[in-house]
Short mmCIF file of C-alpha atoms and ligand atoms in Angstrom, two decimals:
data_model
loop_
_atom_site.label_atom_id
_atom_site.label_comp_id
_atom_site.label_asym_id
_atom_site.label_seq_id
_atom_site.Cartn_x
_atom_site.Cartn_y
_atom_site.Cartn_z
CA MET A 287 136.77 93.42 133.73
CA HIS A 288 135.46 95.15 136.81
CA SER A 289 136.41 98.53 135.42
CA VAL A 290 134.39 97.76 132.31
CA LEU A 291 131.36 96.81 134.34
CA LEU A 292 131.60 99.79 136.62
CA THR A 293 132.42 102.44 134.08
CA ILE A 294 129.72 105.05 133.81
CA LEU A 295 129.86 107.32 130.80
CA PRO A 296 128.45 110.68 131.84
CA ILE A 297 126.31 112.65 129.38
CA ALA A 298 127.73 116.14 128.91
CA THR A 299 124.99 118.76 129.35
CA ASP A 300 125.55 120.05 125.80
CA ASN A 301 125.41 116.59 124.24
CA TYR A 302 121.92 116.77 122.73
CA VAL A 303 122.32 113.57 120.77
CA ALA A 304 123.04 111.48 123.89
CA PHE A 305 120.35 113.36 125.80
CA THR A 306 117.65 112.48 123.26
CA PHE A 307 118.75 108.83 123.35
CA PHE A 308 118.40 108.92 127.13
CA VAL A 309 114.98 110.61 127.12
CA GLY A 310 113.90 108.33 124.28
CA THR A 311 114.76 105.25 126.33
CA MET A 312 112.77 106.56 129.28
CA ALA A 313 109.77 107.58 127.19
CA MET A 314 109.61 104.21 125.41
CA MET A 315 109.86 102.35 128.73
CA ALA A 316 107.12 104.44 130.34
CA ALA A 317 104.84 104.05 127.31
CA SER A 318 105.36 100.27 127.34
CA VAL A 319 104.43 99.96 131.01
CA PHE A 320 101.33 102.06 130.33
CA PHE A 321 100.16 100.05 127.30
CA PHE A 322 100.88 96.68 128.93
CA PHE A 323 98.94 97.53 132.08
CA GLU A 324 96.05 99.02 130.10
CA VAL A 325 95.54 95.77 128.18
CA GLY A 326 93.60 94.49 131.20
CA ASN A 327 91.46 97.62 131.14
CA THR A 328 90.55 97.19 127.48
CA ASP A 329 87.52 95.64 125.81
CA PRO A 330 88.54 92.10 124.72
CA LYS A 331 88.17 92.84 121.02
CA TRP A 332 90.87 95.55 121.17
CA ARG A 333 93.31 93.81 123.52
CA THR A 334 95.63 92.52 120.80
CA SER A 335 95.86 96.01 119.29
CA VAL A 336 96.80 97.66 122.60
CA LEU A 337 99.24 94.83 123.32
CA ILE A 338 100.93 95.50 119.98
CA SER A 339 101.17 99.22 120.85
CA GLY A 340 103.11 98.09 123.93
CA LEU A 341 105.29 95.70 121.94
CA ILE A 342 106.23 98.50 119.53
CA THR A 343 107.40 100.82 122.33
CA PHE A 344 108.98 97.92 124.24
CA ILE A 345 111.08 96.81 121.27
CA ALA A 346 112.09 100.45 120.82
CA ALA A 347 112.95 100.78 124.54
CA VAL A 348 115.36 97.83 124.34
CA HIS A 349 116.98 99.24 121.19
CA TYR A 350 117.20 102.73 122.70
CA TYR A 351 118.85 101.36 125.83
CA TYR A 352 121.50 99.82 123.62
CA MET A 353 121.78 102.72 121.13
CA ARG A 354 122.20 105.22 123.98
CA ASP A 355 125.17 103.21 125.27
CA TYR A 356 126.61 102.67 121.81
CA ASN A 357 126.44 106.36 120.99
CA LEU A 358 127.99 107.44 124.30
CA ALA A 359 130.81 104.90 124.08
CA THR A 360 131.69 105.45 120.42
CA GLY A 361 130.32 108.90 119.52
CA GLN A 362 128.91 107.22 116.42
CA SER A 363 125.43 106.85 115.05
CA PRO A 364 123.98 103.38 115.80
CA VAL A 365 122.74 102.98 112.22
CA PHE A 366 122.54 99.20 112.19
CA PHE A 367 120.48 98.84 115.36
CA ARG A 368 118.33 101.79 114.32
CA TYR A 369 117.28 99.86 111.25
CA VAL A 370 116.88 96.58 113.17
CA ASP A 371 114.47 98.43 115.46
CA TRP A 372 112.53 99.86 112.49
CA LEU A 373 112.41 96.51 110.71
CA LEU A 374 110.62 95.07 113.73
CA THR A 375 108.43 98.00 114.74
CA VAL A 376 107.23 99.38 111.38
CA PRO A 377 105.75 96.01 110.27
CA LEU A 378 104.01 95.88 113.66
CA MET A 379 102.47 99.26 112.85
CA CYS A 380 101.22 97.66 109.62
CA VAL A 381 99.65 94.93 111.75
CA GLU A 382 97.76 97.66 113.63
CA PHE A 383 96.21 98.90 110.36
CA TYR A 384 95.25 95.36 109.49
CA LEU A 385 93.69 94.70 112.91
CA ILE A 386 91.58 97.87 112.97
CA THR A 387 90.19 97.20 109.48
CA LYS A 388 89.85 93.43 109.84
CA LYS A 389 86.24 93.53 111.00
CA ALA A 390 85.36 95.59 107.93
CA GLY A 391 86.83 92.82 105.78
CA ALA A 392 90.61 93.39 105.55
CA LYS A 393 92.37 90.35 104.10
CA VAL A 394 95.79 89.03 105.11
CA ALA A 395 96.94 90.01 101.59
CA LEU A 396 96.53 93.66 102.59
CA LEU A 397 98.74 93.09 105.63
CA TRP A 398 101.44 91.56 103.40
CA LYS A 399 101.24 94.50 100.99
CA LEU A 400 101.83 96.93 103.85
CA ILE A 401 104.65 94.84 105.31
CA ALA A 402 106.33 94.35 101.93
CA ALA A 403 106.19 98.09 101.21
CA SER A 404 107.63 98.96 104.64
CA VAL A 405 110.46 96.40 104.37
CA PHE A 406 111.25 97.70 100.86
CA MET A 407 111.33 101.28 102.21
CA LEU A 408 113.62 100.36 105.10
CA VAL A 409 116.04 98.04 103.28
CA THR A 410 116.61 100.53 100.45
CA GLY A 411 116.96 103.35 103.00
CA TYR A 412 119.59 101.30 104.84
CA ILE A 413 121.51 100.71 101.62
CA GLY A 414 121.65 104.48 101.00
CA GLU A 415 122.51 105.33 104.59
CA ALA A 416 124.98 102.60 105.52
CA ILE A 417 126.15 100.57 102.55
CA TYR A 418 126.67 103.22 99.82
CA PRO A 419 126.72 106.50 101.77
CA THR A 420 128.14 108.65 98.96
CA GLU A 421 126.07 111.70 98.00
CA THR A 422 124.77 110.36 94.65
CA GLN A 423 124.05 106.87 95.96
CA SER A 424 122.26 108.20 99.06
CA TRP A 425 119.95 110.31 96.92
CA ILE A 426 119.17 107.46 94.55
CA TRP A 427 118.39 105.01 97.35
CA GLY A 428 116.47 107.70 99.23
CA PHE A 429 114.21 108.17 96.21
CA VAL A 430 113.80 104.43 95.73
CA SER A 431 112.89 104.10 99.42
CA SER A 432 110.30 106.89 99.02
CA ILE A 433 108.38 104.76 96.50
CA GLY A 434 107.65 102.29 99.31
CA TYR A 435 106.77 105.15 101.62
CA PHE A 436 104.31 106.78 99.20
CA TYR A 437 102.68 103.45 98.46
CA ILE A 438 101.93 103.08 102.21
CA VAL A 439 100.63 106.67 102.29
CA TYR A 440 98.43 105.85 99.30
CA LEU A 441 96.98 102.68 100.87
CA ILE A 442 96.15 104.46 104.11
CA TRP A 443 94.81 107.72 102.65
CA PHE A 444 92.95 106.50 99.54
CA GLY A 445 93.52 102.78 98.99
CA GLU A 446 92.21 99.66 100.68
CA VAL A 447 92.93 100.73 104.26
CA ALA A 448 91.07 104.04 103.79
CA GLN A 449 88.11 102.32 102.10
CA LEU A 450 87.81 99.67 104.79
CA ALA A 451 88.07 102.23 107.58
CA GLU A 452 85.33 104.33 105.97
CA LYS A 453 83.20 101.21 105.70
CA ALA A 454 83.80 100.37 109.37
CA GLY A 455 82.80 103.93 110.32
CA GLY A 456 82.68 105.34 113.84
CA ALA A 457 85.75 105.10 116.03
CA VAL A 458 87.73 103.04 113.48
CA ARG A 459 87.20 105.66 110.77
CA LYS A 460 88.26 108.40 113.14
CA ALA A 461 91.35 106.48 114.31
CA ASN A 462 92.44 105.73 110.74
CA ARG A 463 92.14 109.39 109.80
CA THR A 464 94.43 110.34 112.70
CA LEU A 465 96.89 107.54 111.92
CA ALA A 466 96.92 108.66 108.28
CA TRP A 467 98.20 112.06 109.43
CA PHE A 468 100.88 110.35 111.52
CA VAL A 469 102.04 108.46 108.43
CA LEU A 470 101.97 111.54 106.17
CA VAL A 471 103.47 114.13 108.55
CA GLY A 472 105.04 112.14 111.42
CA TRP A 473 106.82 109.67 109.14
CA ALA A 474 108.05 112.54 106.93
CA ILE A 475 110.37 113.43 109.83
CA TYR A 476 112.57 110.46 108.86
CA PRO A 477 113.61 111.61 105.38
CA ILE A 478 114.64 114.92 107.03
CA GLY A 479 117.00 112.98 109.32
CA TYR A 480 118.21 110.94 106.35
CA ILE A 481 119.05 114.10 104.39
CA ALA A 482 120.76 115.62 107.45
CA GLY A 483 122.97 112.52 107.52
CA THR A 484 123.63 112.51 103.75
CA ALA A 485 126.96 113.77 102.47
CA GLY A 486 126.39 117.33 101.19
CA GLY A 487 123.07 117.63 103.06
CA LEU A 488 120.23 119.08 100.96
CA PHE A 489 122.19 119.50 97.69
CA GLY A 490 124.87 121.48 99.51
CA MET A 491 122.34 123.96 100.93
CA PRO A 492 123.06 124.90 104.53
CA VAL A 493 119.46 124.39 105.79
CA LEU A 494 120.06 121.03 107.39
CA SER A 495 123.76 121.31 108.10
CA GLY A 496 124.63 120.87 111.73
CA LEU A 497 121.39 119.01 112.34
CA SER A 498 122.04 115.60 113.88
CA LEU A 499 120.41 112.71 112.10
CA ASP A 500 120.02 110.94 115.43
CA VAL A 501 118.22 113.85 117.09
CA VAL A 502 115.76 113.95 114.18
CA TYR A 503 115.23 110.17 114.21
CA ASN A 504 114.82 110.15 118.00
CA ILE A 505 112.14 112.85 117.83
CA GLY A 506 110.45 110.98 114.99
CA ASP A 507 110.38 107.73 116.96
CA ALA A 508 108.93 109.34 120.09
CA VAL A 509 106.19 111.11 118.12
CA ASN A 510 105.33 108.12 115.95
CA LYS A 511 105.68 105.10 118.20
CA ILE A 512 104.08 106.61 121.29
CA GLY A 513 101.59 108.75 119.35
CA PHE A 514 100.51 105.84 117.18
CA GLY A 515 100.02 103.65 120.26
CA LEU A 516 97.94 106.35 121.93
CA VAL A 517 95.62 106.63 118.91
CA ILE A 518 95.01 102.87 119.14
CA TYR A 519 94.49 103.19 122.89
CA VAL A 520 91.94 106.00 122.45
CA LEU A 521 90.14 103.92 119.81
CA ALA A 522 90.00 100.96 122.19
CA GLN A 523 88.72 103.09 125.04
CA SER A 524 86.05 104.84 122.98
CA ASP A 525 84.77 101.55 121.57
CA ARG A 526 84.21 99.56 124.72
CA VAL A 527 81.05 97.84 125.72
CA LEU A 528 80.15 99.58 128.95
CA ALA A 529 78.76 97.30 131.61
CA LYS A 530 75.27 98.43 132.43
CA ALA A 531 75.01 99.16 136.14
C1 RET B 831 109.16 103.55 114.55
C2 RET B 831 109.82 103.82 113.35
C3 RET B 831 109.25 104.35 112.22
C4 RET B 831 107.80 104.74 112.14
C5 RET B 831 110.11 104.55 111.10
C6 RET B 831 109.75 105.04 109.91
C7 RET B 831 110.73 105.27 108.92
C8 RET B 831 110.52 105.86 107.70
C9 RET B 831 109.15 106.32 107.26
C10 RET B 831 111.65 106.05 106.84
C11 RET B 831 111.61 106.55 105.60
C12 RET B 831 112.73 106.82 104.69
C13 RET B 831 112.40 107.44 103.49
C14 RET B 831 110.98 107.72 103.08
C15 RET B 831 113.44 107.90 102.50
C16 RET B 831 114.83 107.93 103.08
C17 RET B 831 115.13 106.71 103.84
C18 RET B 831 114.19 106.48 105.04
C19 RET B 831 114.33 105.00 105.36
C20 RET B 831 114.69 107.32 106.21
#
């Protein structure tokens, strides 16, 4: 028992997968501390949004702490906990879109649409990655998952979220435009990781062979979770009622 508790699994210097799990854990922890402390330095109307930015990176930090260990101990990809993390954090990102557009009239129905589309995207992606990981099945489920993804892209770029953000104007409009790029470009990192992990890669082409799915997902998470939170933070800071001295 003691040997189990005291065992330290060293990360080999050429083990990039384990290294990105380690750096990911640290980055998510640091971002969480930052967002949590900044809540007190935020205009009251944006506090919930900044708090949720911190919850997103905090949930990821806890998962990364575990996934880093899992990967070092087993050499395997922590697929299940990866998707548990996403199932918690991606709907919270949907909540952010709802909160920033709420004052312009966003209804709870819009929040549910975003959450439903993200859960659909993630559950079907999990089926293709973990339950039926054969080449044909992975491609089919990957395409099905993409329907959910493109629906979210549509809502944020042209649909209700975009319209409400334009109506709100100012800092909200600006923030939504930046977040829309995160969803279009930053979130597109994930299908690349998915394909890297699919049997046969990109239809047998060598472009993604040798690329680790975990390295791609870890980069995607750092860019999207921390980046997303920072956009919300900048919005909150730019839209504060300055006390007149
Ligand atoms: C913090 C975690 C985030 C923002 C995760 C986002 C994940 C995706 C956008 C995943 C998308 C996928 C597809 C569009 C097709 C292939 C399967 C997925 C689930 C990797």
